[in-house]
Amino acid sequence: MIETPPSSPVRVDVVLPCLDEAQALPWVLDRIPQGWRAIVVDNGSTDGSADIARELGAHVVHEPRRGFGAACHAGLTAATAEIVCFCDCDASLNPALLPGLAAPVLDGSADLVLGRRRPTTPTAWPAHARLANLELARLIRRRTGLRLRDLGPMRAARREALLALDLTDRRSGYPLQMVVRAADAGWRVQETDVPYHPRTGRSKVTGTWRGTWHAVRDMRAVLDEQPIRTAAVASAQGGGR
């Protein structure tokens, strides 16, 4: 990966929440599209992930408060580009596919694009995680009307519009809250298929039944929220229409 210094004008920032991903980082960062900036958000790693990311040219942000949402939001607030992408940092998703994912946002035909995970092997996506995802898709459809098939962690949207959503969840509910509030704000949400590979290292969330249960609990709390009016409608419309 070629480093893009924070002071350089870039159109796309890629937020990579990171907790002990030293093994996966070289593979992930080598596939960041040229000219895009990788923002690795270290969420308390003890394996030297932050140093590795910095040596490989990424912009490193430290977020001491544990939680997937805390890491994602720290990366969003550190971003300066017009478009922000999110991608897991465990080598399960290939960042080289991000330009295709972000294209509808860049050309103004969509406000939020999600990568629908398509497992490349039977072990890439544990059965319990897939079942939880199917139930979540059903609940999202009932709550928002969006007919999504996956709450994919690879996604793209405009930075100012995302900030206007006023996201508050700092745990596993963050990706869901983004989608729910985007739907409430009238965003055009799309899905596109992306290959999903077996992750490198141990999963911190959906790799176990307990982790999956905690994630579902966090997400149910998000689904129980009442719709709120934010500035996100104007932000999304102003950016790409």
Coordinates of C-alpha atoms in Angstrom, one line a residue:
M1 CA 0.0 0.0 0.0
I2 CA 1.2 3.5 -0.9
E3 CA 0.8 5.8 2.1
T4 CA -1.4 8.9 1.6
P5 CA -0.5 11.4 4.3
P6 CA -3.4 12.8 6.3
S7 CA -2.7 16.3 4.9
S8 CA -3.1 15.2 1.2
P9 CA -6.5 15.7 -0.4
V10 CA -8.1 12.3 -0.9
R11 CA -11.6 11.5 -1.9
V12 CA -12.0 8.2 -0.1
D13 CA -10.9 7.2 3.4
V14 CA -11.1 3.5 4.5
V15 CA -11.9 2.9 8.2
L16 CA -10.4 -0.4 9.5
P17 CA -11.4 -1.2 13.1
C18 CA -8.6 -3.2 14.6
L19 CA -8.1 -5.4 17.6
D20 CA -5.1 -7.7 17.5
E21 CA -5.0 -8.2 13.8
A22 CA -1.2 -8.3 13.3
Q23 CA -1.4 -11.4 11.1
A24 CA -4.0 -10.0 8.8
L25 CA -2.9 -6.4 8.5
P26 CA -0.2 -6.8 5.8
W27 CA -2.6 -8.6 3.5
V28 CA -5.4 -6.1 4.1
L29 CA -3.3 -2.9 3.7
D30 CA -1.6 -4.2 0.6
R31 CA -5.0 -4.2 -1.1
I32 CA -6.1 -0.7 -0.2
P33 CA -6.8 1.0 -3.5
Q34 CA -4.0 3.3 -4.6
G35 CA -4.7 7.0 -3.7
W36 CA -7.2 6.0 -0.9
R37 CA -6.2 6.4 2.7
A38 CA -6.3 3.6 5.2
I39 CA -7.4 4.6 8.7
V40 CA -6.5 1.8 11.1
V41 CA -8.3 2.3 14.4
D42 CA -6.4 0.4 17.1
N43 CA -9.0 -0.6 19.8
G44 CA -6.5 -1.8 22.4
S45 CA -4.4 -4.3 20.6
T46 CA -1.6 -6.1 22.4
D47 CA 0.1 -7.7 19.4
G48 CA 1.7 -4.7 17.9
S49 CA -1.0 -4.1 15.3
A50 CA -0.7 -0.3 15.6
D51 CA 3.0 -0.4 14.9
I52 CA 2.6 -2.7 12.0
A53 CA -0.1 -0.6 10.4
R54 CA 2.0 2.6 10.8
E55 CA 5.0 0.9 9.3
L56 CA 2.8 -0.2 6.3
G57 CA 1.7 3.4 5.7
A58 CA -1.7 3.5 7.3
H59 CA -2.9 6.5 9.4
V60 CA -3.3 5.1 12.9
V61 CA -6.0 6.3 15.4
H62 CA -6.1 5.0 18.9
E63 CA -9.5 4.4 20.5
P64 CA -9.1 3.1 24.1
R65 CA -12.8 2.6 24.7
R66 CA -13.5 -1.0 23.7
G67 CA -16.2 -1.8 21.2
F68 CA -16.7 -2.2 17.5
G69 CA -18.9 0.9 17.3
A70 CA -16.4 2.9 19.3
A71 CA -13.6 2.0 16.8
C72 CA -15.7 2.6 13.7
H73 CA -16.9 6.0 15.0
A74 CA -13.4 7.0 15.9
G75 CA -12.3 6.3 12.4
L76 CA -15.3 8.2 11.0
T77 CA -14.5 11.3 13.0
A78 CA -10.8 11.1 12.0
A79 CA -11.7 10.8 8.3
T80 CA -11.5 13.9 6.1
A81 CA -12.4 12.5 2.7
E82 CA -15.7 13.1 0.9
I83 CA -16.5 9.4 0.9
V84 CA -15.8 6.9 3.8
C85 CA -15.7 3.2 3.5
F86 CA -15.7 0.6 6.3
C87 CA -14.0 -2.8 6.1
D88 CA -13.1 -5.5 8.6
C89 CA -9.4 -5.8 9.3
D90 CA -9.3 -9.6 9.5
A91 CA -8.7 -10.5 5.8
S92 CA -12.2 -11.9 5.4
L93 CA -13.0 -9.1 3.0
N94 CA -10.8 -7.8 0.2
P95 CA -10.4 -4.0 0.2
A96 CA -9.4 -4.1 -3.5
L97 CA -13.2 -4.5 -4.1
L98 CA -14.0 -1.2 -2.5
P99 CA -14.0 1.0 -5.7
G100 CA -16.8 -1.1 -7.1
L101 CA -18.7 -0.9 -3.8
A102 CA -18.3 2.8 -3.5
A103 CA -19.1 3.6 -7.2
P104 CA -22.8 4.2 -6.7
V105 CA -22.1 6.7 -3.8
L106 CA -19.4 8.4 -5.9
D107 CA -21.8 8.8 -8.9
G108 CA -24.7 9.9 -6.7
S109 CA -27.0 7.0 -7.5
A110 CA -27.0 5.6 -3.9
D111 CA -26.4 7.1 -0.4
L112 CA -25.3 3.9 1.4
V113 CA -23.9 0.7 -0.2
L114 CA -23.5 -2.5 1.8
G115 CA -21.4 -5.5 0.7
R116 CA -23.5 -8.6 0.9
R117 CA -21.2 -11.4 2.1
R118 CA -21.0 -14.5 -0.1
P119 CA -19.0 -17.2 1.7
T120 CA -16.1 -18.7 -0.3
T121 CA -16.0 -21.8 1.8
P122 CA -18.4 -23.5 4.3
T123 CA -16.3 -22.4 7.2
A124 CA -16.0 -18.8 6.2
W125 CA -19.3 -17.9 7.9
P126 CA -20.3 -20.0 10.9
A127 CA -23.9 -21.4 10.9
H128 CA -24.9 -19.7 14.0
A129 CA -23.8 -16.3 12.6
R130 CA -25.7 -16.9 9.4
L131 CA -28.9 -17.8 11.3
A132 CA -28.5 -14.6 13.4
N133 CA -28.0 -12.6 10.2
L134 CA -31.2 -14.0 8.6
E135 CA -33.2 -13.1 11.6
L136 CA -31.7 -9.7 11.7
A137 CA -32.5 -9.1 8.0
R138 CA -36.2 -10.0 8.8
L139 CA -36.3 -7.5 11.7
I140 CA -34.7 -4.8 9.6
R141 CA -37.3 -5.3 6.9
R142 CA -40.1 -5.1 9.5
R143 CA -38.6 -2.0 11.2
T144 CA -37.5 0.0 8.1
G145 CA -39.0 -1.7 5.0
L146 CA -35.5 -2.3 3.5
R147 CA -35.3 -5.7 1.9
L148 CA -31.7 -6.4 2.8
R149 CA -30.1 -9.9 2.9
D150 CA -27.0 -9.0 5.0
L151 CA -25.9 -6.4 7.4
G152 CA -22.5 -6.3 5.7
P153 CA -19.5 -4.8 7.5
M154 CA -18.1 -3.6 4.1
R155 CA -19.9 -0.4 3.3
A156 CA -19.6 3.1 1.7
A157 CA -21.3 6.5 2.2
R158 CA -20.6 10.2 2.3
R159 CA -18.8 11.3 5.5
E160 CA -20.9 14.4 6.2
A161 CA -24.1 12.5 5.8
L162 CA -22.8 9.7 8.1
L163 CA -21.9 12.3 10.8
A164 CA -25.4 13.8 10.4
L165 CA -27.0 10.5 11.4
D166 CA -25.7 11.2 14.9
L167 CA -24.9 7.6 15.6
T168 CA -24.7 6.8 19.3
D169 CA -24.1 3.0 19.6
R170 CA -20.5 2.1 20.4
R171 CA -20.8 -1.6 20.5
S172 CA -22.1 -4.3 18.1
G173 CA -25.2 -2.3 17.3
Y174 CA -23.3 0.4 15.4
P175 CA -23.6 -1.1 11.9
L176 CA -27.3 -1.7 12.4
Q177 CA -27.9 1.8 13.8
M178 CA -26.3 3.2 10.7
V179 CA -28.7 1.3 8.4
V180 CA -31.8 2.0 10.5
R181 CA -31.1 5.7 10.8
A182 CA -30.2 5.9 7.1
A183 CA -33.6 4.3 6.3
D184 CA -35.4 6.7 8.6
A185 CA -33.7 9.6 6.8
G186 CA -34.9 8.4 3.4
W187 CA -31.5 7.3 2.1
R188 CA -31.2 5.1 -1.0
V189 CA -29.6 1.9 0.3
Q190 CA -28.1 -0.7 -2.0
E191 CA -26.4 -4.1 -1.6
T192 CA -23.8 -5.6 -3.8
D193 CA -22.2 -9.1 -3.5
V194 CA -18.7 -9.5 -2.1
P195 CA -16.7 -12.7 -1.5
Y196 CA -16.4 -13.6 2.2
H197 CA -13.2 -15.5 3.1
P198 CA -12.3 -17.3 6.4
R199 CA -10.9 -14.7 8.7
T200 CA -7.4 -14.6 9.9
G201 CA -7.2 -15.1 13.7
R202 CA -10.0 -15.3 16.2
S203 CA -13.3 -13.6 15.9
K204 CA -14.2 -11.2 18.7
V205 CA -17.9 -11.1 18.0
T206 CA -19.6 -13.7 15.9
G207 CA -17.0 -16.5 16.2
T208 CA -18.8 -17.8 19.3
W209 CA -22.4 -18.3 20.4
R210 CA -21.9 -16.0 23.3
G211 CA -20.4 -13.3 21.1
T212 CA -23.3 -13.6 18.7
W213 CA -25.8 -13.4 21.5
H214 CA -24.2 -10.2 22.8
A215 CA -24.3 -8.8 19.2
V216 CA -28.0 -9.7 18.8
R217 CA -28.8 -8.1 22.2
D218 CA -27.1 -4.9 21.2
M219 CA -28.9 -4.9 17.8
R220 CA -32.3 -5.5 19.3
A221 CA -31.8 -2.4 21.5
V222 CA -31.2 -0.4 18.3
L223 CA -34.3 -1.8 16.6
D224 CA -36.4 -0.7 19.6
E225 CA -35.3 2.9 19.2
Q226 CA -37.9 5.3 18.0
P227 CA -37.2 7.1 14.7
I228 CA -35.5 10.4 15.2
R229 CA -35.2 13.4 12.9
T230 CA -31.7 14.3 12.0
A231 CA -29.9 16.5 9.5
A232 CA -29.0 13.4 7.5
V233 CA -31.6 13.8 4.9
A234 CA -30.2 17.1 3.7
S235 CA -26.7 15.9 4.0
A236 CA -27.2 12.8 1.9
Q237 CA -29.2 14.8 -0.7
G238 CA -26.7 17.6 -0.8
G239 CA -23.7 15.3 -1.4
G240 CA -24.8 13.3 -4.4
R241 CA -28.0 14.6 -6.1

